[in-house]
Short mmCIF file of C-alpha atoms in Angstrom, two decimals:
data_model
loop_
_atom_site.label_atom_id
_atom_site.label_comp_id
_atom_site.label_asym_id
_atom_site.label_seq_id
_atom_site.Cartn_x
_atom_site.Cartn_y
_atom_site.Cartn_z
CA MET A 25 44.24 5.90 14.43
CA ILE A 26 47.92 6.04 15.40
CA VAL A 27 48.91 5.25 11.80
CA SER A 28 46.63 7.96 10.43
CA ALA A 29 47.98 10.55 12.87
CA THR A 30 51.55 9.63 11.95
CA LEU A 31 50.80 10.02 8.24
CA ALA A 32 49.24 13.42 8.84
CA VAL A 33 52.27 14.65 10.81
CA LEU A 34 54.67 13.36 8.14
CA ALA A 35 52.64 15.03 5.44
CA ILE A 36 52.79 18.38 7.24
CA LEU A 37 56.55 18.08 7.73
CA THR A 38 57.10 17.21 4.06
CA GLY A 39 54.73 19.84 2.74
CA GLN A 40 52.32 17.25 1.33
CA PRO A 41 48.56 17.34 1.93
CA PRO A 42 47.56 14.98 4.75
CA ALA A 43 46.28 11.56 3.72
CA SER A 44 42.85 10.41 4.75
CA SER A 45 42.40 7.41 6.99
CA PRO A 46 42.57 4.01 5.27
CA ARG A 47 39.09 2.90 4.33
CA GLU A 48 37.50 -0.23 3.00
CA VAL A 49 36.40 -0.34 -0.62
CA THR A 50 34.78 -3.14 -2.58
CA LEU A 51 34.74 -4.22 -6.20
CA ALA A 52 31.64 -5.79 -7.69
CA SER A 53 32.39 -9.32 -8.79
CA GLU A 54 30.87 -12.79 -9.11
CA PRO A 55 30.11 -14.73 -7.01
CA THR A 56 30.65 -11.95 -4.42
CA ALA A 57 32.49 -8.63 -4.15
CA LEU A 58 36.25 -8.33 -3.69
CA ALA A 59 37.67 -6.26 -0.81
CA GLY A 60 40.47 -3.70 -0.58
CA THR A 61 41.87 -0.72 1.29
CA LEU A 62 42.16 2.80 -0.11
CA ILE A 63 44.40 5.51 1.32
CA ASP A 64 43.47 8.74 -0.43
CA ALA A 65 46.23 11.33 -0.31
CA GLY A 66 43.89 14.13 -1.32
CA PRO A 67 42.55 15.90 -4.40
CA GLY A 68 44.89 15.76 -7.37
CA ALA A 69 47.26 13.22 -5.78
CA PRO A 70 48.72 10.55 -8.07
CA ALA A 71 47.12 7.17 -7.46
CA ALA A 72 48.66 3.70 -7.55
CA LEU A 73 47.23 0.19 -7.42
CA ILE A 74 49.37 -2.29 -5.45
CA ILE A 75 49.17 -5.80 -6.95
CA ALA A 76 50.21 -8.73 -4.73
CA GLY A 77 52.54 -11.57 -5.56
CA SER A 78 51.81 -15.28 -5.80
CA GLY A 79 50.07 -17.57 -3.34
CA PRO A 80 47.42 -16.69 -0.73
CA THR A 81 48.88 -13.20 -0.19
CA ASP A 82 46.53 -10.60 1.26
CA ARG A 83 46.30 -6.86 0.70
CA ASP A 84 48.95 -6.15 3.35
CA GLY A 85 51.48 -8.59 1.89
CA ASN A 86 50.93 -11.34 4.46
CA SER A 87 50.12 -14.99 3.96
CA PRO A 88 49.01 -17.96 6.08
CA ILE A 89 52.04 -19.89 4.80
CA GLY A 90 54.26 -17.91 7.16
CA ILE A 91 54.78 -14.47 5.61
CA VAL A 92 53.98 -11.62 7.99
CA ALA A 93 56.17 -8.87 6.55
CA SER A 94 53.30 -6.43 5.76
CA THR A 95 55.27 -5.17 2.75
CA TYR A 96 52.25 -3.73 0.92
CA ARG A 97 50.79 -2.01 3.96
CA LEU A 98 54.14 -0.39 4.73
CA LEU A 99 54.53 0.67 1.10
CA ALA A 100 51.02 2.15 1.01
CA GLU A 101 51.57 4.10 4.23
CA GLY A 102 54.94 5.36 3.02
CA LEU A 103 53.50 6.50 -0.31
CA ALA A 104 50.59 8.22 1.43
CA ALA A 105 53.10 10.25 3.44
CA GLU A 106 54.64 11.24 0.09
CA GLY A 107 51.30 12.45 -1.24
CA ILE A 108 50.42 9.38 -3.33
CA SER A 109 47.07 7.61 -3.01
CA THR A 110 47.06 3.81 -3.04
CA LEU A 111 44.59 0.98 -3.32
CA ARG A 112 45.58 -2.53 -2.29
CA TYR A 113 43.28 -5.54 -2.28
CA ASP A 114 42.81 -9.11 -1.14
CA LYS A 115 43.11 -11.37 -4.14
CA ARG A 116 40.14 -13.47 -5.18
CA GLY A 117 39.83 -16.34 -2.70
CA VAL A 118 42.08 -14.70 -0.07
CA ALA A 119 41.21 -13.09 3.30
CA ALA A 120 38.16 -10.81 2.98
CA SER A 121 37.88 -11.78 -0.71
CA ALA A 122 37.70 -15.48 0.20
CA PRO A 123 33.95 -15.76 -0.58
CA ALA A 124 34.71 -14.72 -4.17
CA ALA A 125 36.88 -17.80 -4.77
CA LEU A 126 36.37 -19.71 -7.97
CA ALA A 127 36.83 -23.44 -8.34
CA GLU A 128 40.56 -24.04 -8.65
CA SER A 129 40.06 -25.78 -11.98
CA ASP A 130 38.43 -22.61 -13.36
CA LEU A 131 41.31 -20.30 -12.47
CA ARG A 132 43.60 -18.97 -15.16
CA PHE A 133 46.33 -16.32 -15.05
CA ASP A 134 43.94 -14.06 -16.91
CA THR A 135 41.57 -14.25 -13.91
CA MET A 136 44.14 -12.28 -11.90
CA VAL A 137 44.72 -9.90 -14.80
CA ARG A 138 41.01 -9.13 -15.18
CA ASP A 139 40.64 -8.52 -11.45
CA ALA A 140 43.63 -6.15 -11.36
CA GLY A 141 42.33 -4.26 -14.39
CA ALA A 142 38.93 -3.88 -12.73
CA TRP A 143 40.56 -2.63 -9.51
CA ALA A 144 42.50 -0.06 -11.55
CA GLY A 145 39.19 1.21 -12.87
CA ARG A 146 37.79 1.31 -9.35
CA LEU A 147 40.76 3.40 -8.22
CA ARG A 148 40.21 5.87 -11.04
CA GLU A 149 36.59 6.21 -9.94
CA GLU A 150 37.52 6.74 -6.30
CA THR A 151 40.23 9.33 -6.96
CA GLY A 152 38.96 11.02 -10.10
CA GLN A 153 42.32 10.49 -11.78
CA ALA A 154 42.40 9.98 -15.54
CA CYS A 155 45.10 7.36 -15.13
CA VAL A 156 46.58 5.33 -12.28
CA TRP A 157 49.92 3.65 -11.69
CA LEU A 158 50.30 -0.10 -11.35
CA ILE A 159 52.75 -1.27 -8.68
CA GLY A 160 53.24 -5.01 -9.05
CA HIS A 161 55.31 -7.09 -6.66
CA SER A 162 56.78 -10.48 -7.62
CA GLU A 163 54.08 -12.27 -9.65
CA GLY A 164 52.09 -9.05 -9.31
CA ALA A 165 54.67 -7.39 -11.57
CA LEU A 166 53.75 -9.82 -14.33
CA ILE A 167 50.05 -9.19 -13.70
CA ALA A 168 50.66 -5.44 -13.95
CA GLN A 169 52.44 -5.92 -17.27
CA ALA A 170 49.60 -8.04 -18.60
CA VAL A 171 47.00 -5.43 -17.57
CA ALA A 172 48.96 -2.75 -19.42
CA ALA A 173 49.35 -4.99 -22.47
CA GLU A 174 45.61 -5.50 -22.72
CA ASN A 175 44.68 -1.84 -22.36
CA GLN A 176 47.09 1.00 -21.68
CA THR A 177 44.27 3.55 -21.54
CA GLY A 178 43.90 4.73 -17.98
CA ILE A 179 47.34 3.43 -16.91
CA CYS A 180 49.97 6.08 -16.15
CA GLY A 181 52.89 3.67 -15.90
CA LEU A 182 54.34 0.62 -14.19
CA VAL A 183 56.44 0.01 -11.10
CA LEU A 184 57.77 -3.56 -11.13
CA LEU A 185 59.12 -4.66 -7.75
CA SER A 186 61.08 -7.94 -7.43
CA GLY A 187 59.63 -9.12 -10.72
CA ALA A 188 60.81 -12.01 -12.86
CA GLY A 189 62.52 -11.29 -16.16
CA ARG A 190 62.02 -14.84 -17.40
CA PRO A 191 58.91 -17.00 -17.88
CA ALA A 192 57.72 -18.67 -14.69
CA ALA A 193 58.76 -22.15 -15.82
CA VAL A 194 62.37 -21.00 -16.15
CA VAL A 195 62.34 -19.39 -12.71
CA LEU A 196 60.71 -22.44 -11.10
CA ARG A 197 63.31 -24.79 -12.55
CA GLU A 198 66.04 -22.59 -11.12
CA GLN A 199 64.42 -22.40 -7.69
CA LEU A 200 63.83 -26.15 -7.56
CA ARG A 201 67.41 -26.94 -8.51
CA ALA A 202 68.56 -24.78 -5.61
CA THR A 203 66.26 -26.33 -3.00
CA THR A 204 65.02 -29.79 -4.01
CA PRO A 205 66.91 -33.07 -3.53
CA GLU A 206 66.72 -36.11 -5.80
CA PRO A 207 64.68 -38.05 -6.76
CA TYR A 208 62.06 -35.33 -6.32
CA LEU A 209 64.00 -32.81 -8.39
CA SER A 210 63.97 -34.95 -11.53
CA GLN A 211 60.26 -35.60 -11.13
CA ALA A 212 59.52 -31.93 -10.64
CA ILE A 213 61.58 -30.85 -13.67
CA THR A 214 59.79 -33.41 -15.85
CA VAL A 215 56.42 -32.07 -14.67
CA ILE A 216 57.43 -28.48 -15.38
CA ASP A 217 58.71 -29.40 -18.85
CA GLU A 218 55.38 -31.02 -19.73
CA LEU A 219 53.26 -28.18 -18.38
CA ASP A 220 55.52 -25.66 -20.13
CA ALA A 221 54.74 -27.47 -23.38
CA GLY A 222 51.03 -27.07 -22.66
CA ARG A 223 50.45 -30.71 -21.79
CA THR A 224 48.74 -31.97 -18.64
CA VAL A 225 50.47 -34.69 -16.59
CA ASP A 226 49.84 -37.44 -14.08
CA CYS A 227 50.99 -35.66 -10.93
CA PRO A 228 53.09 -37.55 -8.33
CA PRO A 229 51.35 -37.11 -4.95
CA ILE A 230 54.45 -35.52 -3.41
CA LEU A 231 54.27 -32.74 -6.04
CA ALA A 232 50.57 -32.03 -5.55
CA ALA A 233 51.26 -28.39 -4.62
CA LEU A 234 52.77 -27.89 -8.07
CA CYS A 235 50.73 -30.09 -10.36
CA ARG A 236 47.53 -31.49 -8.88
CA ALA A 237 45.01 -31.89 -11.67
CA SER A 238 42.87 -28.90 -10.66
CA VAL A 239 45.80 -26.45 -10.70
CA GLN A 240 47.39 -27.52 -13.98
CA PRO A 241 45.24 -25.29 -16.25
CA TYR A 242 46.30 -22.25 -14.21
CA VAL A 243 49.98 -23.23 -14.26
CA ILE A 244 49.92 -23.76 -18.03
CA SER A 245 48.35 -20.32 -18.53
CA TRP A 246 50.95 -18.77 -16.18
CA PHE A 247 53.87 -20.44 -17.98
CA ASP A 248 52.65 -18.89 -21.24
CA MET A 249 53.47 -15.36 -20.02
CA ASP A 250 56.80 -13.81 -21.09
CA PRO A 251 57.70 -10.73 -19.01
CA VAL A 252 60.38 -9.44 -21.39
CA ALA A 253 58.03 -9.67 -24.37
CA LEU A 254 55.37 -7.82 -22.40
CA ALA A 255 57.85 -5.10 -21.39
CA ALA A 256 58.98 -4.68 -24.99
CA ALA A 257 55.43 -4.40 -26.32
CA GLN A 258 54.36 -1.26 -24.44
CA GLU A 259 55.78 2.24 -24.03
CA LEU A 260 54.46 3.27 -20.62
CA PRO A 261 56.93 4.80 -18.14
CA THR A 262 58.34 1.82 -16.25
CA LEU A 263 60.50 1.44 -13.16
CA VAL A 264 62.16 -1.90 -12.38
CA LEU A 265 63.33 -2.10 -8.75
CA GLN A 266 65.27 -5.13 -7.53
CA GLY A 267 67.15 -6.01 -4.35
CA THR A 268 70.58 -7.61 -4.59
CA THR A 269 69.91 -10.19 -1.86
CA ASP A 270 66.61 -11.39 -3.31
CA ILE A 271 66.59 -15.21 -3.22
CA GLN A 272 63.45 -15.58 -5.36
CA THR A 273 64.16 -13.32 -8.32
CA SER A 274 67.56 -12.02 -9.33
CA VAL A 275 69.43 -8.95 -10.46
CA GLU A 276 69.68 -10.68 -13.83
CA ASP A 277 65.87 -10.81 -13.98
CA ALA A 278 65.75 -7.07 -13.39
CA ARG A 279 68.42 -6.39 -16.01
CA MET A 280 66.50 -8.46 -18.56
CA LEU A 281 63.30 -6.49 -17.90
CA ALA A 282 65.11 -3.17 -18.11
CA ALA A 283 66.81 -4.16 -21.37
CA ALA A 284 63.51 -5.09 -23.05
CA ARG A 285 63.29 -1.64 -24.60
CA PRO A 286 64.90 1.79 -24.22
CA GLY A 287 63.55 4.06 -21.49
CA ILE A 288 62.88 1.54 -18.72
CA GLU A 289 64.47 2.75 -15.49
CA LEU A 290 66.42 0.22 -13.42
CA VAL A 291 67.15 0.62 -9.70
CA LEU A 292 69.21 -2.01 -7.85
CA MET A 293 69.07 -1.81 -4.06
CA GLU A 294 72.05 -3.24 -2.23
CA GLY A 295 71.29 -5.70 0.58
CA VAL A 296 67.52 -5.71 -0.04
CA ASN A 297 65.54 -8.94 -0.37
CA HIS A 298 62.40 -10.09 -2.17
CA LEU A 299 60.09 -8.51 0.42
CA LEU A 300 61.95 -5.19 0.13
CA LYS A 301 63.54 -5.56 3.56
CA VAL A 302 67.23 -5.32 4.48
CA ALA A 303 68.52 -8.90 4.58
CA PRO A 304 71.77 -10.82 4.16
CA ALA A 305 72.45 -13.16 1.26
CA ASP A 306 72.51 -16.17 3.61
CA ARG A 307 69.34 -18.09 2.77
CA ALA A 308 68.24 -18.99 6.31
CA ALA A 309 68.77 -15.46 7.64
CA ASN A 310 67.08 -14.00 4.57
CA ILE A 311 63.99 -16.18 4.98
CA ALA A 312 63.84 -15.27 8.68
CA THR A 313 62.90 -11.72 7.67
CA TYR A 314 59.72 -13.06 6.03
CA SER A 315 58.23 -13.78 9.46
CA ASN A 316 59.45 -10.67 11.27
CA PRO A 317 56.60 -8.11 11.34
CA ASP A 318 58.76 -5.49 13.05
CA LEU A 319 61.16 -4.95 10.14
CA PRO A 320 60.50 -1.74 8.17
CA LEU A 321 60.92 -1.49 4.43
CA ALA A 322 64.50 -0.93 3.39
CA GLY A 323 65.49 2.71 3.33
CA GLY A 324 65.01 4.23 -0.10
CA VAL A 325 62.30 1.90 -1.37
CA VAL A 326 59.46 4.35 -0.83
CA ASP A 327 61.61 7.27 -2.01
CA GLN A 328 62.46 5.51 -5.28
CA VAL A 329 58.86 4.55 -6.02
CA ALA A 330 57.41 7.92 -5.01
CA GLY A 331 60.09 9.84 -6.90
CA PHE A 332 59.45 7.88 -10.08
CA ILE A 333 55.69 8.36 -9.89
CA ARG A 334 55.97 12.09 -9.15
CA GLN A 335 58.46 12.79 -11.91
#
């Protein structure tokens, strides 16, 4: 109730219609429905679907692996105060959508794409908008691009936050080289090379998180996605927003996405990390922000996203 009252006051001060209280919505699915949260900014308000990044990340941007930054909740509340409706959701198999989990061996990247596309349709139904915006964060940026590539009807445009500009295999190799000692690094690179070629591998037990047998079909399907090719293949209005102290994706990634075709808008935010929080370049201090629930979004993030959508 405090959050809702704050949004209403901000809306009055900014001349925007007050947002309604966040409410639960569901999406019909097999084996059970998926769950999300809608904040409706009022009749005629632009509407945006927030698509989460990789791993067991919930609708708020938190994860049981130690991320409690609430990036998506903060973004949704900020956009509501700017007169923009949002829908964010728990991914299949995560949080309130946990009962809808599929067997890991049945998951493919396209599973996430189909779910996001269906949620976009649900948001159009809820708001009455002819088209909705897709706001994808990290891996969610790639999912947003894939949704738009499959069917641009009903999509107003894309906002790609902290997204990769290179295929996932390239990014993973880079991340592993920065963090993994030998002999594990050589093993991991060999595994990635094989999966990138579309071949399954015998997975060393220590690399089970990357290449256990049940996850390999998903990884192969993920490695097949090229974000620059996807960006070049569609003409929707697109914003690429990237922080300069992001230790997961880079400014170069953002520049590659923005250069995919003319008309893509690029915004670089100084001193902002992967979770859109102010953070230093030092790795340990940067990662510490991932588990600090009291940090707000970096100043300007909401303004940049809202301004792009409203224009």
